[in-house]
């Protein structure tokens, strides 16, 4: 049986927490990632790009959509 006095004197034993370096901010997403974030299909993504309502850029063969462009597109949608 442990007395209450001895419980108060014990220091808590916590394992050290691993410190992870801060992750860099993500500036753009690929098509699939942007579609997931925006809640649209891939054909809708390309339809919006073709219509000029959503801005996409190319990095080599990869099509990217900046987070800024995604936010602007969402803000341009009509309110319900």
Short mmCIF file of N, CA and C in Angstrom, two decimals:
data_model
loop_
_atom_site.label_atom_id
_atom_site.label_comp_id
_atom_site.label_asym_id
_atom_site.label_seq_id
_atom_site.Cartn_x
_atom_site.Cartn_y
_atom_site.Cartn_z
N UNK A 1 0.84 -1.18 0.00
CA UNK A 1 0.00 0.00 0.00
C UNK A 1 0.89 1.24 0.00
N UNK A 2 0.59 2.18 -0.88
CA UNK A 2 1.39 3.39 -1.03
C UNK A 2 0.71 4.51 -0.27
N UNK A 3 1.50 5.23 0.49
CA UNK A 3 0.93 6.35 1.24
C UNK A 3 0.75 7.53 0.30
N UNK A 4 -0.19 8.42 0.62
CA UNK A 4 -0.46 9.61 -0.20
C UNK A 4 0.74 10.54 -0.25
N UNK A 5 1.51 10.60 0.83
CA UNK A 5 2.67 11.48 0.86
C UNK A 5 3.69 11.10 -0.21
N UNK A 6 3.92 9.80 -0.37
CA UNK A 6 4.92 9.36 -1.34
C UNK A 6 4.45 9.62 -2.77
N UNK A 7 3.15 9.61 -3.03
CA UNK A 7 2.63 9.90 -4.36
C UNK A 7 2.86 11.36 -4.72
N UNK A 8 2.73 12.25 -3.78
CA UNK A 8 2.90 13.68 -4.04
C UNK A 8 4.35 14.03 -4.35
N UNK A 9 5.30 13.31 -3.77
CA UNK A 9 6.71 13.63 -3.94
C UNK A 9 7.28 13.11 -5.24
N UNK A 10 6.66 12.16 -5.84
CA UNK A 10 7.19 11.57 -7.08
C UNK A 10 7.04 12.55 -8.25
N UNK A 11 8.10 12.64 -9.00
CA UNK A 11 8.06 13.46 -10.21
C UNK A 11 7.46 12.62 -11.33
N UNK A 12 6.65 13.22 -12.18
CA UNK A 12 6.09 12.44 -13.29
C UNK A 12 7.19 12.00 -14.25
N UNK A 13 7.05 10.82 -14.77
CA UNK A 13 8.05 10.30 -15.71
C UNK A 13 7.44 10.25 -17.10
N UNK A 14 7.75 11.26 -17.89
CA UNK A 14 7.25 11.34 -19.26
C UNK A 14 8.39 11.04 -20.21
N UNK A 15 8.07 10.36 -21.27
CA UNK A 15 9.06 10.11 -22.30
C UNK A 15 9.31 11.41 -23.07
N UNK A 16 10.53 11.65 -23.50
CA UNK A 16 10.79 12.88 -24.26
C UNK A 16 10.01 12.87 -25.58
N UNK A 17 9.49 14.00 -25.95
CA UNK A 17 8.71 14.13 -27.18
C UNK A 17 9.67 14.49 -28.31
N UNK A 18 9.56 13.76 -29.40
CA UNK A 18 10.43 14.02 -30.55
C UNK A 18 10.03 15.35 -31.19
N UNK A 19 11.00 16.16 -31.49
CA UNK A 19 10.76 17.44 -32.13
C UNK A 19 10.97 17.28 -33.64
N UNK A 20 9.93 17.58 -34.41
CA UNK A 20 10.03 17.49 -35.86
C UNK A 20 10.28 18.88 -36.42
N UNK A 21 11.10 18.98 -37.45
CA UNK A 21 11.33 20.31 -38.05
C UNK A 21 10.04 20.81 -38.69
N UNK A 22 9.83 22.12 -38.72
CA UNK A 22 8.61 22.65 -39.33
C UNK A 22 8.54 22.32 -40.81
N UNK A 23 7.35 21.99 -41.28
CA UNK A 23 7.17 21.64 -42.68
C UNK A 23 7.01 22.92 -43.50
N UNK A 24 7.60 22.95 -44.69
CA UNK A 24 7.43 24.14 -45.53
C UNK A 24 5.97 24.27 -45.98
N UNK A 25 5.52 25.49 -46.18
CA UNK A 25 4.16 25.73 -46.63
C UNK A 25 3.98 25.19 -48.05
N UNK A 26 2.87 24.52 -48.29
CA UNK A 26 2.57 23.99 -49.62
C UNK A 26 1.93 25.12 -50.42
N UNK A 27 2.52 25.45 -51.56
CA UNK A 27 2.05 26.56 -52.38
C UNK A 27 1.11 26.13 -53.49
N UNK A 28 1.25 24.88 -53.95
CA UNK A 28 0.43 24.41 -55.07
C UNK A 28 0.16 22.92 -54.92
N UNK A 29 -0.91 22.47 -55.57
CA UNK A 29 -1.29 21.06 -55.56
C UNK A 29 -1.35 20.55 -56.99
N UNK A 30 -1.14 19.26 -57.13
CA UNK A 30 -1.36 18.61 -58.41
C UNK A 30 -2.87 18.56 -58.69
N UNK A 31 -3.24 18.10 -59.86
CA UNK A 31 -4.65 18.08 -60.25
C UNK A 31 -5.47 17.24 -59.28
N UNK A 32 -5.03 16.03 -58.98
CA UNK A 32 -5.81 15.15 -58.10
C UNK A 32 -5.96 15.77 -56.71
N UNK A 33 -4.88 16.32 -56.17
CA UNK A 33 -4.94 16.93 -54.84
C UNK A 33 -5.85 18.15 -54.83
N UNK A 34 -5.75 18.98 -55.87
CA UNK A 34 -6.59 20.17 -55.96
C UNK A 34 -8.07 19.77 -56.05
N UNK A 35 -8.35 18.73 -56.81
CA UNK A 35 -9.74 18.26 -56.93
C UNK A 35 -10.27 17.79 -55.58
N UNK A 36 -9.45 17.09 -54.83
CA UNK A 36 -9.87 16.64 -53.50
C UNK A 36 -10.14 17.83 -52.59
N UNK A 37 -9.25 18.82 -52.62
CA UNK A 37 -9.42 20.00 -51.77
C UNK A 37 -10.65 20.80 -52.16
N UNK A 38 -10.92 20.88 -53.47
CA UNK A 38 -12.04 21.69 -53.95
C UNK A 38 -13.36 20.92 -53.98
N UNK A 39 -13.28 19.60 -53.89
CA UNK A 39 -14.50 18.79 -53.93
C UNK A 39 -15.10 18.68 -55.31
N UNK A 40 -14.24 18.67 -56.34
CA UNK A 40 -14.72 18.56 -57.71
C UNK A 40 -14.03 17.38 -58.40
N UNK A 41 -14.57 17.00 -59.55
CA UNK A 41 -13.97 15.91 -60.31
C UNK A 41 -12.85 16.45 -61.19
N UNK A 42 -12.03 15.54 -61.70
CA UNK A 42 -10.94 15.93 -62.58
C UNK A 42 -11.47 16.56 -63.88
N UNK A 43 -12.52 15.97 -64.51
CA UNK A 43 -13.06 16.64 -65.72
C UNK A 43 -13.58 18.05 -65.41
N UNK A 44 -14.20 18.25 -64.25
CA UNK A 44 -14.68 19.59 -63.88
C UNK A 44 -13.51 20.54 -63.70
N UNK A 45 -12.42 20.04 -63.12
CA UNK A 45 -11.22 20.86 -62.96
C UNK A 45 -10.75 21.39 -64.31
N UNK A 46 -10.58 20.47 -65.28
CA UNK A 46 -10.09 20.88 -66.59
C UNK A 46 -11.11 21.76 -67.33
N UNK A 47 -12.40 21.52 -67.12
CA UNK A 47 -13.43 22.36 -67.72
C UNK A 47 -13.34 23.80 -67.19
N UNK A 48 -13.10 23.94 -65.89
CA UNK A 48 -12.97 25.27 -65.28
C UNK A 48 -11.69 25.96 -65.75
N UNK A 49 -10.63 25.20 -65.93
CA UNK A 49 -9.37 25.76 -66.45
C UNK A 49 -9.58 26.24 -67.87
N UNK A 50 -10.22 25.41 -68.70
CA UNK A 50 -10.45 25.77 -70.10
C UNK A 50 -11.33 27.01 -70.22
N UNK A 51 -12.30 27.16 -69.31
CA UNK A 51 -13.19 28.32 -69.33
C UNK A 51 -12.51 29.57 -68.76
N UNK A 52 -11.33 29.41 -68.16
CA UNK A 52 -10.60 30.54 -67.62
C UNK A 52 -11.03 30.94 -66.22
N UNK A 53 -11.85 30.13 -65.59
CA UNK A 53 -12.32 30.45 -64.23
C UNK A 53 -11.38 29.93 -63.15
N UNK A 54 -10.55 28.95 -63.49
CA UNK A 54 -9.58 28.38 -62.56
C UNK A 54 -8.22 28.42 -63.23
N UNK A 55 -7.23 28.93 -62.54
CA UNK A 55 -5.90 29.10 -63.12
C UNK A 55 -5.03 27.89 -62.76
N UNK A 56 -4.42 27.31 -63.78
CA UNK A 56 -3.49 26.21 -63.58
C UNK A 56 -2.18 26.57 -64.27
N UNK A 57 -1.08 26.01 -63.77
CA UNK A 57 0.25 26.26 -64.35
C UNK A 57 0.91 24.92 -64.62
N UNK A 58 1.91 24.95 -65.47
CA UNK A 58 2.65 23.73 -65.80
C UNK A 58 4.04 23.81 -65.21
N UNK A 59 4.49 22.71 -64.63
CA UNK A 59 5.87 22.55 -64.17
C UNK A 59 6.37 21.28 -64.84
N UNK A 60 7.01 21.45 -65.98
CA UNK A 60 7.40 20.28 -66.77
C UNK A 60 6.14 19.64 -67.34
N UNK A 61 5.94 18.38 -67.05
CA UNK A 61 4.75 17.67 -67.52
C UNK A 61 3.61 17.75 -66.53
N UNK A 62 3.89 18.25 -65.34
CA UNK A 62 2.89 18.25 -64.26
C UNK A 62 2.06 19.53 -64.28
N UNK A 63 0.75 19.38 -64.13
CA UNK A 63 -0.16 20.51 -64.03
C UNK A 63 -0.40 20.79 -62.56
N UNK A 64 -0.21 22.04 -62.17
CA UNK A 64 -0.38 22.45 -60.78
C UNK A 64 -1.41 23.55 -60.68
N UNK A 65 -2.03 23.64 -59.52
CA UNK A 65 -2.97 24.71 -59.23
C UNK A 65 -2.56 25.29 -57.88
N UNK A 66 -2.24 26.57 -57.87
CA UNK A 66 -1.78 27.18 -56.62
C UNK A 66 -2.92 27.24 -55.61
N UNK A 67 -2.56 27.25 -54.34
CA UNK A 67 -3.57 27.37 -53.29
C UNK A 67 -4.29 28.71 -53.41
N UNK A 68 -3.57 29.73 -53.85
CA UNK A 68 -4.17 31.05 -54.05
C UNK A 68 -5.23 31.00 -55.15
N UNK A 69 -4.94 30.31 -56.25
CA UNK A 69 -5.90 30.17 -57.34
C UNK A 69 -7.12 29.37 -56.90
N UNK A 70 -6.89 28.36 -56.07
CA UNK A 70 -8.00 27.56 -55.55
C UNK A 70 -8.92 28.41 -54.69
N UNK A 71 -8.33 29.23 -53.82
CA UNK A 71 -9.12 30.10 -52.94
C UNK A 71 -9.90 31.12 -53.77
N UNK A 72 -9.26 31.67 -54.81
CA UNK A 72 -9.93 32.66 -55.66
C UNK A 72 -11.11 32.02 -56.40
N UNK A 73 -10.93 30.80 -56.88
CA UNK A 73 -12.00 30.11 -57.58
C UNK A 73 -13.17 29.86 -56.64
N UNK A 74 -12.88 29.40 -55.44
CA UNK A 74 -13.96 29.17 -54.47
C UNK A 74 -14.69 30.46 -54.14
N UNK A 75 -13.96 31.55 -54.00
CA UNK A 75 -14.57 32.84 -53.67
C UNK A 75 -15.43 33.35 -54.82
N UNK A 76 -15.13 32.94 -56.05
CA UNK A 76 -15.89 33.42 -57.21
C UNK A 76 -17.20 32.66 -57.43
N UNK A 77 -17.37 31.55 -56.74
CA UNK A 77 -18.59 30.75 -56.93
C UNK A 77 -19.79 31.49 -56.34
N UNK A 78 -20.98 31.31 -56.95
CA UNK A 78 -22.16 31.99 -56.42
C UNK A 78 -22.56 31.43 -55.05
N UNK A 79 -23.05 32.31 -54.23
CA UNK A 79 -23.51 31.89 -52.90
C UNK A 79 -24.89 31.28 -53.00
N UNK A 80 -25.18 30.37 -52.12
CA UNK A 80 -26.49 29.68 -52.12
C UNK A 80 -27.39 30.33 -51.10
#
